[in-house]
Coordinates of N, CA, C and O in Angstrom, one line a residue:
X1 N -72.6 -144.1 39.9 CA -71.5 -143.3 39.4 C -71.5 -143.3 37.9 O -71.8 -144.4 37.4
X2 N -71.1 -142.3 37.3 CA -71.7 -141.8 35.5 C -70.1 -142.1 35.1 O -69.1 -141.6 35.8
X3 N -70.0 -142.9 34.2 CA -68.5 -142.3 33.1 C -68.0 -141.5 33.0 O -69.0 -140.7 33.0
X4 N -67.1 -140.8 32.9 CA -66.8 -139.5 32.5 C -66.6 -139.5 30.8 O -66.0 -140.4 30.2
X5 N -67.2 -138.5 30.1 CA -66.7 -138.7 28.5 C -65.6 -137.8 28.4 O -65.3 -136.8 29.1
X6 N -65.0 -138.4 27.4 CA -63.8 -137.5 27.1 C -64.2 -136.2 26.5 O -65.3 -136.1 25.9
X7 N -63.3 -135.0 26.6 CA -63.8 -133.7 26.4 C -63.8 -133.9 24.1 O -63.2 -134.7 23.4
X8 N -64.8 -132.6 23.7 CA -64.3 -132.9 22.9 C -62.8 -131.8 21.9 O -62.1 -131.0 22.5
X9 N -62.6 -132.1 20.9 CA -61.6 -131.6 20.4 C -61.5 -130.2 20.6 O -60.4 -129.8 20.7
X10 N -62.3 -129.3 20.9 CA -62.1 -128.2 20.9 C -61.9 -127.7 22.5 O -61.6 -126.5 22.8
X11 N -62.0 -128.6 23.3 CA -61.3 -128.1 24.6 C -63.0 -127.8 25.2 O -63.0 -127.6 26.4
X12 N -64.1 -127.9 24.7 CA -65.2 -127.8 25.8 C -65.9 -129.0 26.3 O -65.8 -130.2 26.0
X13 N -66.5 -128.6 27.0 CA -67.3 -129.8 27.7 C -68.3 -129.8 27.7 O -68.8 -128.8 28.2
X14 N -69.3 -130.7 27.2 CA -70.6 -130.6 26.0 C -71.7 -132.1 27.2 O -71.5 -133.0 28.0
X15 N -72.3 -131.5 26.8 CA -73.0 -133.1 27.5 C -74.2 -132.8 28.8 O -74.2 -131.6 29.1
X16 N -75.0 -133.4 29.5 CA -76.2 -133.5 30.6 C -75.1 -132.9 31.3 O -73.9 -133.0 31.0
X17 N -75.8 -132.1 32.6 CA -75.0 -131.9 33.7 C -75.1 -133.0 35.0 O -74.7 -133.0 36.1
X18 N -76.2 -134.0 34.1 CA -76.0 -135.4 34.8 C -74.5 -135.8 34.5 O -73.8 -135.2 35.2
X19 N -73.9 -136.7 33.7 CA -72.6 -136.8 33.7 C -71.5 -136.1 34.1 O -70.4 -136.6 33.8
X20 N -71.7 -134.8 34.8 CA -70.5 -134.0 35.6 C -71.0 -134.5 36.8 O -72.2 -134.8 37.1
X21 N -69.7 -134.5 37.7 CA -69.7 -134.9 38.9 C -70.0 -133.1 39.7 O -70.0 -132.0 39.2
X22 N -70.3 -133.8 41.1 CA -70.7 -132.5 41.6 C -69.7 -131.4 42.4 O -69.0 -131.7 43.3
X23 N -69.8 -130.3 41.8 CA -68.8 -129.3 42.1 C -68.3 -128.9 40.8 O -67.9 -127.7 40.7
X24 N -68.2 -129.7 39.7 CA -67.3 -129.6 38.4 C -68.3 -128.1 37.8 O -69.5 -128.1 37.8
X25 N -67.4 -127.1 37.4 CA -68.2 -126.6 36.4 C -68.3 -126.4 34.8 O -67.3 -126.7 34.2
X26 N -69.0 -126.0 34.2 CA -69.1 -126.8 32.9 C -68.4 -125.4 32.1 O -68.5 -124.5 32.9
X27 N -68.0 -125.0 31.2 CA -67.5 -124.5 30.9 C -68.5 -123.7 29.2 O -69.2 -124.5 28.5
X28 N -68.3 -122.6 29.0 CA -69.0 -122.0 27.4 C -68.2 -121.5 26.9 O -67.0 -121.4 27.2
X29 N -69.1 -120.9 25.8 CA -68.3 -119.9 25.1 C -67.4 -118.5 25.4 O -66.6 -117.9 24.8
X30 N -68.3 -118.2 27.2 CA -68.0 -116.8 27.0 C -66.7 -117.1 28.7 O -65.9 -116.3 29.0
X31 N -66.9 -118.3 29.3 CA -65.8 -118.2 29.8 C -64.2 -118.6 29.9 O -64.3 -119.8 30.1
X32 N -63.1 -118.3 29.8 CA -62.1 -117.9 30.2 C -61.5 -119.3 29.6 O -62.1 -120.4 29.5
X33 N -59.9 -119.1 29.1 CA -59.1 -119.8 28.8 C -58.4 -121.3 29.7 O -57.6 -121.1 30.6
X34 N -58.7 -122.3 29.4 CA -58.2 -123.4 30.2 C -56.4 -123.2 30.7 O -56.0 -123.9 31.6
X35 N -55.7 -122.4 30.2 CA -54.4 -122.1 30.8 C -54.7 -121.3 31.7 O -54.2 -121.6 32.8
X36 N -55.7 -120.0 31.6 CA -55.6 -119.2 32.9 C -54.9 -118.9 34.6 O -54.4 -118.0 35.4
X37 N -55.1 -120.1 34.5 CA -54.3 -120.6 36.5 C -53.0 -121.0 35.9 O -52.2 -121.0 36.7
X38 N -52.6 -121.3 34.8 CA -51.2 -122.2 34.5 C -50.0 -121.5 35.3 O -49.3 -122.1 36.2
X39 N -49.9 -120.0 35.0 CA -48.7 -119.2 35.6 C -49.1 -119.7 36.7 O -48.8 -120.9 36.9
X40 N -49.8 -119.1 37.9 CA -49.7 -119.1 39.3 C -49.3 -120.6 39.7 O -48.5 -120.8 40.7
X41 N -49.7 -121.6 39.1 CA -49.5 -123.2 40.0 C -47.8 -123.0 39.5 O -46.9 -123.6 40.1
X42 N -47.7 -122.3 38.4 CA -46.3 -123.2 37.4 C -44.6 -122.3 38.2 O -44.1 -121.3 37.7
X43 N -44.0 -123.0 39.2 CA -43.1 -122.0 39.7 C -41.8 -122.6 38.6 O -41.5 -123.7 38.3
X44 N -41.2 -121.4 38.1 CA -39.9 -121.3 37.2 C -38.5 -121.4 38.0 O -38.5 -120.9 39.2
X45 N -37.4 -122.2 37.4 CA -36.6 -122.5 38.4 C -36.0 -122.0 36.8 O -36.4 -122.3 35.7
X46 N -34.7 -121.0 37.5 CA -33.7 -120.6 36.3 C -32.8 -121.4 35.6 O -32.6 -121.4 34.4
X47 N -32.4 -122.4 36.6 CA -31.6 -123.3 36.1 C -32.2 -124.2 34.9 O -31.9 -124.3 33.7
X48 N -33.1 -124.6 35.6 CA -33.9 -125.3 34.3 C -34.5 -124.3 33.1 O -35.0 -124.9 32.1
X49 N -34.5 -123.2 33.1 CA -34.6 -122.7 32.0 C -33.9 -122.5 31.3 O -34.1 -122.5 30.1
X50 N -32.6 -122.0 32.2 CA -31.2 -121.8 31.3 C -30.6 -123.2 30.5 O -29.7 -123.3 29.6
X51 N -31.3 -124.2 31.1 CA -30.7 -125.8 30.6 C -31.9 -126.1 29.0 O -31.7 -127.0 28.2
X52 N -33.0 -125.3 29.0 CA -33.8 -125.4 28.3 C -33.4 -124.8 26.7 O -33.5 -125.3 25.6
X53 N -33.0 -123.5 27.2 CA -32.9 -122.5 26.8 C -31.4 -123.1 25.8 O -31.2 -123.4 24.7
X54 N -30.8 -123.1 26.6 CA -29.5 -124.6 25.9 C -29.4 -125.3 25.2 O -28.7 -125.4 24.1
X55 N -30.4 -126.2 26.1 CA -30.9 -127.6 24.6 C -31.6 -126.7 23.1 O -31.2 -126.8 21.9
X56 N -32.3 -126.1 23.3 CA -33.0 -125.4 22.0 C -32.2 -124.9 21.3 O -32.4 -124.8 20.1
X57 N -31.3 -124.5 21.7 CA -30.0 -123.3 21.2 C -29.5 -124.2 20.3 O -29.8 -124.2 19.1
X58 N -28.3 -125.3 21.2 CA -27.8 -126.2 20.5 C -28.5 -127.1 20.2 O -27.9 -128.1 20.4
X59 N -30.0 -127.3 19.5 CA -30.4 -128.0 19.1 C -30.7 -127.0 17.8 O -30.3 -127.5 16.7
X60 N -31.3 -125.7 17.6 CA -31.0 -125.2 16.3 C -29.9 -124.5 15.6 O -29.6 -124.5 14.4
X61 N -29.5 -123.9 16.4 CA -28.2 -122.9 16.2 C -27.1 -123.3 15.2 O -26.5 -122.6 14.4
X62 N -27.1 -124.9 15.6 CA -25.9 -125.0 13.9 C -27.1 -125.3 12.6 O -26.5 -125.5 11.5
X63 N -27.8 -125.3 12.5 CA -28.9 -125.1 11.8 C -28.8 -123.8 11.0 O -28.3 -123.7 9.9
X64 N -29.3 -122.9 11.9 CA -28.9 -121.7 11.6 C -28.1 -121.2 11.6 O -28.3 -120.2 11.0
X65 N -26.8 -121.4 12.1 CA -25.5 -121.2 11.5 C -25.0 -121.5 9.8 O -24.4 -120.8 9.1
X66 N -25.5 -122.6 9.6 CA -25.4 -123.3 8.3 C -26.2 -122.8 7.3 O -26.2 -123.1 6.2
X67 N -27.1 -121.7 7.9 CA -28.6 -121.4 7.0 C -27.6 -120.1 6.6 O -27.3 -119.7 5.5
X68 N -27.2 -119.7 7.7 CA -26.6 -117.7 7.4 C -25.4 -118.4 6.0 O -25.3 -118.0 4.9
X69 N -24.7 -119.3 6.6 CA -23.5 -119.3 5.8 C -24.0 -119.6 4.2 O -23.5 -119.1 3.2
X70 N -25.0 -120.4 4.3 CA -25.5 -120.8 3.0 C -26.0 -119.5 2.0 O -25.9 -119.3 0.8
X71 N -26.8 -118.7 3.2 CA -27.3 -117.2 2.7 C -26.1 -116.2 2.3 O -26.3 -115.4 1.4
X72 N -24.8 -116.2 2.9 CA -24.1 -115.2 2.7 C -23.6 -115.7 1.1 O -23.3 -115.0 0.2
X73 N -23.5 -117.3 1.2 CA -22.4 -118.1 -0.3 C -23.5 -117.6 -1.1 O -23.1 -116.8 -1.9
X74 N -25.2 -117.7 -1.2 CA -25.9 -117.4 -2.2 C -25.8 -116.0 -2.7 O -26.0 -115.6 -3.8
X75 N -25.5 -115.0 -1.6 CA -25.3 -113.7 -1.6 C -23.8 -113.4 -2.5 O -23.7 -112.7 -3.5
X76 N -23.1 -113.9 -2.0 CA -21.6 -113.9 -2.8 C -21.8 -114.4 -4.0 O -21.1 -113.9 -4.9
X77 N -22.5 -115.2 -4.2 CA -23.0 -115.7 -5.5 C -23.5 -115.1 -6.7 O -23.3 -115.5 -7.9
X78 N -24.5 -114.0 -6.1 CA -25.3 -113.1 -6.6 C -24.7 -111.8 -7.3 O -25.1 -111.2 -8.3
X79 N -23.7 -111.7 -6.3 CA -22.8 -110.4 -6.7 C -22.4 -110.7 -7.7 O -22.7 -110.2 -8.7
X80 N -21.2 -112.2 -7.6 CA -20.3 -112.3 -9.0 C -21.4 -112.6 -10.2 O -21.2 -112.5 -11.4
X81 N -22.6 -113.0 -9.6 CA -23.6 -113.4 -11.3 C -23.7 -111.8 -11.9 O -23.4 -111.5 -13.0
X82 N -24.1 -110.8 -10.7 CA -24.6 -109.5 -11.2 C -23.5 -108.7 -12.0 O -23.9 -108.0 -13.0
X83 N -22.2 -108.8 -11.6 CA -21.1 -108.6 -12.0 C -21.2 -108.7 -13.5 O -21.3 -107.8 -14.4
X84 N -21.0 -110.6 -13.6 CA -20.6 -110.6 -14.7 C -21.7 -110.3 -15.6 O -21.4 -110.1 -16.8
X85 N -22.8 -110.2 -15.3 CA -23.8 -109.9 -16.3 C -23.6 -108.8 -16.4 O -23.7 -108.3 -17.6
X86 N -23.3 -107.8 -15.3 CA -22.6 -106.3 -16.4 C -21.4 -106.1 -17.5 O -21.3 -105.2 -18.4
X87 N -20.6 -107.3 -16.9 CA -19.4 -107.5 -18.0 C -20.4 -108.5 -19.2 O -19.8 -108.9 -20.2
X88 N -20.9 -108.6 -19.0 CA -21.9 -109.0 -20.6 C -22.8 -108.2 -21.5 O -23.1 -108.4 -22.7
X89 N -23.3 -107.2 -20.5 CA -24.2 -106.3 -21.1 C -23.2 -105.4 -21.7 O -23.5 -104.6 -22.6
X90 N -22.0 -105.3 -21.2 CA -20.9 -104.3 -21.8 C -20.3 -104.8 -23.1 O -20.0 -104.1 -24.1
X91 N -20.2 -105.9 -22.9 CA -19.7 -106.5 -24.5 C -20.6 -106.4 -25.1 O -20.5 -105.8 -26.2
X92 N -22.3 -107.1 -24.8 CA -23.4 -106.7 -25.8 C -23.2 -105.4 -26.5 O -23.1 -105.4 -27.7
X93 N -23.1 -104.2 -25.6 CA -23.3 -102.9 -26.3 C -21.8 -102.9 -26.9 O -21.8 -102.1 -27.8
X94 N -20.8 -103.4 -26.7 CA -19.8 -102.9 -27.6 C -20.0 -104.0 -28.7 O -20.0 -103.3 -29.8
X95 N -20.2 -104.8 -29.0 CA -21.1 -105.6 -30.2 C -21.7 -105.3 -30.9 O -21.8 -105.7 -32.1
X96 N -22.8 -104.0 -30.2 CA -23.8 -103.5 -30.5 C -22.8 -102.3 -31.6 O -22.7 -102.2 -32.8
X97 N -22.3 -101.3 -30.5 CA -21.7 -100.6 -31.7 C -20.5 -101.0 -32.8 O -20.2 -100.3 -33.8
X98 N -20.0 -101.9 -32.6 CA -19.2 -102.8 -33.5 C -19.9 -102.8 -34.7 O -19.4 -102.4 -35.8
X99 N -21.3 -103.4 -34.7 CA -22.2 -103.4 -35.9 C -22.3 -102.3 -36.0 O -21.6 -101.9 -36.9
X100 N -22.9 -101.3 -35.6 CA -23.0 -99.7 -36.2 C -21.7 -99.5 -36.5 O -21.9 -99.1 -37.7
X101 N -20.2 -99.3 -36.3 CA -19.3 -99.5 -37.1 C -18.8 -100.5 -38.5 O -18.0 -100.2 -39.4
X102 N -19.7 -101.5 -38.3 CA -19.6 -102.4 -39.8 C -20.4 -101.6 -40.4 O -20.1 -101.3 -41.6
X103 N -21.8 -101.1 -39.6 CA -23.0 -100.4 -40.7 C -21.9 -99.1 -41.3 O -22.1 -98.8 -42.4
X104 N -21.3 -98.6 -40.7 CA -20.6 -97.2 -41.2 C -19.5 -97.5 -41.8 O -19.1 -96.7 -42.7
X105 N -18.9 -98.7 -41.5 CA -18.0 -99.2 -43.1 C -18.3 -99.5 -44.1 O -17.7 -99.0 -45.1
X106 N -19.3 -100.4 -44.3 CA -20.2 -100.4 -45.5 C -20.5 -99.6 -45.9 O -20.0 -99.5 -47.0
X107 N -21.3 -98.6 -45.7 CA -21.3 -97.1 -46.2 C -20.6 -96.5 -46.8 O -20.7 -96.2 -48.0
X108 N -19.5 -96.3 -45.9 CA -18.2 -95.6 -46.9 C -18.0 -96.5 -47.8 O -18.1 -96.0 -48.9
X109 N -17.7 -97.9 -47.8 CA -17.4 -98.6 -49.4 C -18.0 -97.9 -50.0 O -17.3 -97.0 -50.6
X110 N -19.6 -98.0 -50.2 CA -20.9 -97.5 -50.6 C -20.3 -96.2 -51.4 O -20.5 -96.1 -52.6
X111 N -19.7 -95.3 -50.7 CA -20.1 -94.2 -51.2 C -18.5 -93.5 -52.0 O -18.3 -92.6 -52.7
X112 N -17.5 -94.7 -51.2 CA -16.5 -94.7 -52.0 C -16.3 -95.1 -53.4 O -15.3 -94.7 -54.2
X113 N -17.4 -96.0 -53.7 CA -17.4 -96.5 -55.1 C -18.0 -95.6 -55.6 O -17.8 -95.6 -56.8
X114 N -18.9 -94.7 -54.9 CA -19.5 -93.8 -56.0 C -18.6 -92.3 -56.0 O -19.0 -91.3 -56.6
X115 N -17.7 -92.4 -55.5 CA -16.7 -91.5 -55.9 C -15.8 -91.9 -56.7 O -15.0 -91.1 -57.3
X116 N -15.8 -93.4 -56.9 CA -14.6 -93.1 -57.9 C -15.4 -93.4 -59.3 O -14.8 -93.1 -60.3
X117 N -16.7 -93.8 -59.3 CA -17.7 -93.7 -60.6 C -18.2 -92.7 -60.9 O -19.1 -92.8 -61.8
X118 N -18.0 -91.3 -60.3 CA -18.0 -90.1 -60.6 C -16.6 -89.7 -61.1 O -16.4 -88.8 -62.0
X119 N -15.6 -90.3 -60.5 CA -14.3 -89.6 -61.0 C -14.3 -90.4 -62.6 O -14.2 -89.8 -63.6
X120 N -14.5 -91.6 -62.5 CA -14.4 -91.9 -63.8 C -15.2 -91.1 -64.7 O -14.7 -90.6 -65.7
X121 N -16.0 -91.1 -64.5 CA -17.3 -90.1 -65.3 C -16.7 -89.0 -65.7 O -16.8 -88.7 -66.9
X122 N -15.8 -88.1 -64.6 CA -15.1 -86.7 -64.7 C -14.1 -86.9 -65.7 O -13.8 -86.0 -66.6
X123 N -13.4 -88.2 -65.6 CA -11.9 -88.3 -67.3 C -12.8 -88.4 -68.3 O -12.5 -87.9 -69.3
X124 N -14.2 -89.3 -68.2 CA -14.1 -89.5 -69.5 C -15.3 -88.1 -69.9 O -15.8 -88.1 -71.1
X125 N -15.7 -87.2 -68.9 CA -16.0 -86.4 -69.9 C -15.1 -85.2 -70.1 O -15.4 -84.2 -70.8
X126 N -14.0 -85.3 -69.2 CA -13.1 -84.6 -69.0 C -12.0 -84.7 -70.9 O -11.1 -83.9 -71.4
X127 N -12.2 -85.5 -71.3 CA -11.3 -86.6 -72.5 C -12.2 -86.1 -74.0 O -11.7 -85.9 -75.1
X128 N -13.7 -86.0 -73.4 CA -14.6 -86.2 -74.1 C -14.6 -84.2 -74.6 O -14.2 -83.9 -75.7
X129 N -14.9 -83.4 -73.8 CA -14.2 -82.3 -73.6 C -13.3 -81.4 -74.7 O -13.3 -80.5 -75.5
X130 N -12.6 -82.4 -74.1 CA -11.2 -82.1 -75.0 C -11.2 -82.1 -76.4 O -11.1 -81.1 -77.2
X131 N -11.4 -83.7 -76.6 CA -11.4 -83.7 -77.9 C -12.7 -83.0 -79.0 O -12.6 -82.6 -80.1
X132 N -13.7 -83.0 -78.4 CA -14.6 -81.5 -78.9 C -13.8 -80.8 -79.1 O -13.7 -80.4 -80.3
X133 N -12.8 -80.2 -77.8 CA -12.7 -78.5 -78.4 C -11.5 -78.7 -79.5 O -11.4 -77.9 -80.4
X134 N -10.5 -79.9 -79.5 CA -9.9 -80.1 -80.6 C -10.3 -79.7 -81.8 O -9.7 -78.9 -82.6
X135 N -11.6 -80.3 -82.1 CA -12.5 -80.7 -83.2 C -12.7 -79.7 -83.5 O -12.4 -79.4 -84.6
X136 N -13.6 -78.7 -82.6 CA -13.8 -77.2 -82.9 C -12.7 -76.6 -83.3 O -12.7 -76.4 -84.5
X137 N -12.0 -76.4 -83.0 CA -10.6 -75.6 -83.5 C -10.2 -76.2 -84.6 O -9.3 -75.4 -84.9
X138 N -10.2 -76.8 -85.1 CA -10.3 -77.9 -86.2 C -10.9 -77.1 -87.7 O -10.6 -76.5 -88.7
X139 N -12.3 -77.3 -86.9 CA -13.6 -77.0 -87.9 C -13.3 -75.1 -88.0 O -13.5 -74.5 -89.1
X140 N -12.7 -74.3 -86.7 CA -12.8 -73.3 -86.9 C -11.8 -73.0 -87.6 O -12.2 -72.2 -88.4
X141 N -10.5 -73.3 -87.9 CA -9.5 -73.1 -88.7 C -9.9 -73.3 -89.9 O -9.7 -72.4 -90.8
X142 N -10.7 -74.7 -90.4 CA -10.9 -75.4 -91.9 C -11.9 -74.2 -92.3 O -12.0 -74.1 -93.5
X143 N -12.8 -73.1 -91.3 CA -13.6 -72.2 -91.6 C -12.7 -71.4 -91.8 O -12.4 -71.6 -92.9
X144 N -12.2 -70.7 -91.4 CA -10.8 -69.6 -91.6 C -10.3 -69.7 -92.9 O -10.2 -68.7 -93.6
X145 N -9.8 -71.6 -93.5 CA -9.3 -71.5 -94.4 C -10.3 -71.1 -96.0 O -10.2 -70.5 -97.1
X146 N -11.5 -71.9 -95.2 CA -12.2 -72.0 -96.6 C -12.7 -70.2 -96.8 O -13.0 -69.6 -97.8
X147 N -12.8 -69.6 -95.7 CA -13.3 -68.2 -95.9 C -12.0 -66.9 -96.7 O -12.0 -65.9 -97.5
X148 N -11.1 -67.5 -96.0 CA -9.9 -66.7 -96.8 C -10.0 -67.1 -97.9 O -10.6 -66.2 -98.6
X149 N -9.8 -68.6 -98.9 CA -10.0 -69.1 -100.1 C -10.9 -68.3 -100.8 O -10.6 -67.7 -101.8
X150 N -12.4 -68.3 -100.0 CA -13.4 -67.6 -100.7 C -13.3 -66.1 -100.9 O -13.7 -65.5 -101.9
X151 N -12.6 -65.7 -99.9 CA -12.1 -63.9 -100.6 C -11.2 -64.3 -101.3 O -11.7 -64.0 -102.4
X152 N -10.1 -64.9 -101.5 CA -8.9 -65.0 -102.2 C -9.4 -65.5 -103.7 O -8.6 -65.5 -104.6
X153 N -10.9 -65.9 -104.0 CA -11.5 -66.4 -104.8 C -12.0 -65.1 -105.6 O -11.8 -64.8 -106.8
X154 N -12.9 -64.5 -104.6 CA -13.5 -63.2 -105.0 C -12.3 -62.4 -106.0 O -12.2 -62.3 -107.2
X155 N -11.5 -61.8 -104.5 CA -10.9 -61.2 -105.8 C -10.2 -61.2 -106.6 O -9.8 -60.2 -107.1
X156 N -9.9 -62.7 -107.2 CA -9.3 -62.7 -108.3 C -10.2 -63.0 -109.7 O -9.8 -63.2 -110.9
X157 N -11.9 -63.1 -108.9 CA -12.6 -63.1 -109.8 C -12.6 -61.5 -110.1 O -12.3 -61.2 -111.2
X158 N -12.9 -60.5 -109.3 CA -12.5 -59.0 -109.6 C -11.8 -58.7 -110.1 O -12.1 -58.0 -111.0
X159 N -10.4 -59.1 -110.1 CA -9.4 -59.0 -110.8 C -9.6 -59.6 -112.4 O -8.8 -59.1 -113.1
X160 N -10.2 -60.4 -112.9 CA -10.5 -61.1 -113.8 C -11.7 -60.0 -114.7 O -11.6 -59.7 -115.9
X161 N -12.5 -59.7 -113.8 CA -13.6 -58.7 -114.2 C -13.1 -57.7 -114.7 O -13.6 -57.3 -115.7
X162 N -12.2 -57.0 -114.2 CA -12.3 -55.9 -113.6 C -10.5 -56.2 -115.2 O -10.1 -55.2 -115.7
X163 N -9.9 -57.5 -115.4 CA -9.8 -57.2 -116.8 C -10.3 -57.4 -117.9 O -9.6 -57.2 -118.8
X164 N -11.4 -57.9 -118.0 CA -12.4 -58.4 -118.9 C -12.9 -56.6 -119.2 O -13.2 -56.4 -120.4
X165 N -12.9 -56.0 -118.7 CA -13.7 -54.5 -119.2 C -13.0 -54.0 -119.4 O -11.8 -53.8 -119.0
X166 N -13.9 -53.4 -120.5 CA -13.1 -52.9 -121.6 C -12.4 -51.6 -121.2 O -12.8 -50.8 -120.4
X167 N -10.8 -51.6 -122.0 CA -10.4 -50.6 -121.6 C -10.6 -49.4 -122.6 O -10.7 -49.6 -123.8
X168 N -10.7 -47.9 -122.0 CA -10.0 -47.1 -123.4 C -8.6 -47.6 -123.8 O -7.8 -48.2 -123.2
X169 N -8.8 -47.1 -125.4 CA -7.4 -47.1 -125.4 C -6.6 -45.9 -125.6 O -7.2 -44.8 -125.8
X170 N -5.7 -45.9 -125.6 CA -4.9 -44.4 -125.3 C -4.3 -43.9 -126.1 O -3.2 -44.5 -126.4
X171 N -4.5 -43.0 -126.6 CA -4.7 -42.4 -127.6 C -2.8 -42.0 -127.7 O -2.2 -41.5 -126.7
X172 N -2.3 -42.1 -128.7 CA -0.9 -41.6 -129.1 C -0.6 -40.8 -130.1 O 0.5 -40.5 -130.2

């Protein structure tokens, strides 16, 4: 009588067909799964499945009970993060235009100062102006005078000439 060897890991049976006893058949690659016959020998009794079916249940179920709840708190979680990052992205952009309102305050300083360094510019050539046409009316009168003087000159140099020549004299 031969040992029997243990099968090896992959479930075949390898070896002389000296070492099988007689009747055994040896099994290859191309035949049939070692469960095959399992259903037909294996008869199911409900009860014991329904008791099966039980233990597994309450053996994962608060498991997974604990997994959903955990899932819905991360889910609740998610919303208020998403939330508030919209309530952040909203202040970013109101920040954002805040500075484009400082940029457009600065500006107007900017351009306020050059309105009033133009207005200054406008008195003092506004001042400047003036006292020209002063000046001209000035010079044009001091011309008026010296030109009247100069006729008022003339003719009393005519008048002078004019007795300087000789007169007839008149006969009586």
């Amino acid at each position: 009588m031969s040992v029997p060897v243990p099968p090896p890991p992959d479930g075949l049976l390898t070896g002389t067909s000296d070492s099988l006893e007689a009747g055994e058949p040896t099994l290859g690659l191309s035949d049939a799964s070692p469960d095959e016959g399992l259903i037909e020998d294996f008869t199911v009794e409900d009860k014991a499945v329904e008791q099966l079916v039980g233990g597994l249940l309450s053996h994962y179920l608060p498991d997974l009970q604990r997994s959903k709840q955990a899932l819905q708190e991360l889910t609740q979680n998610q919303v208020v993060l998403l939330d508030t990052l919209e309530q952040e992205i909203s202040k970013f952009k109101e920040c954002h235009s805040m500075l484009d309102i400082n940029a457009l305050f600065t500006e107007a300083k900017h351009y306020h100062a050059k309105l009033v360094n133009i207005r200054k510019e406008m008195l003092m050539l506004h001042e400047k102006t003036s006292k020209l046409k002063k000046r001209a009316l000035k010079l044009q009168q001091k011309r008026q005078r010296e030109e009247l003087e100069r006729e008022q000159q003339r003719e009393k140099e005519f008048e002078r000439e004019k007795q300087l020549t000789a007169k007839p004299a008149k006969r009586t």
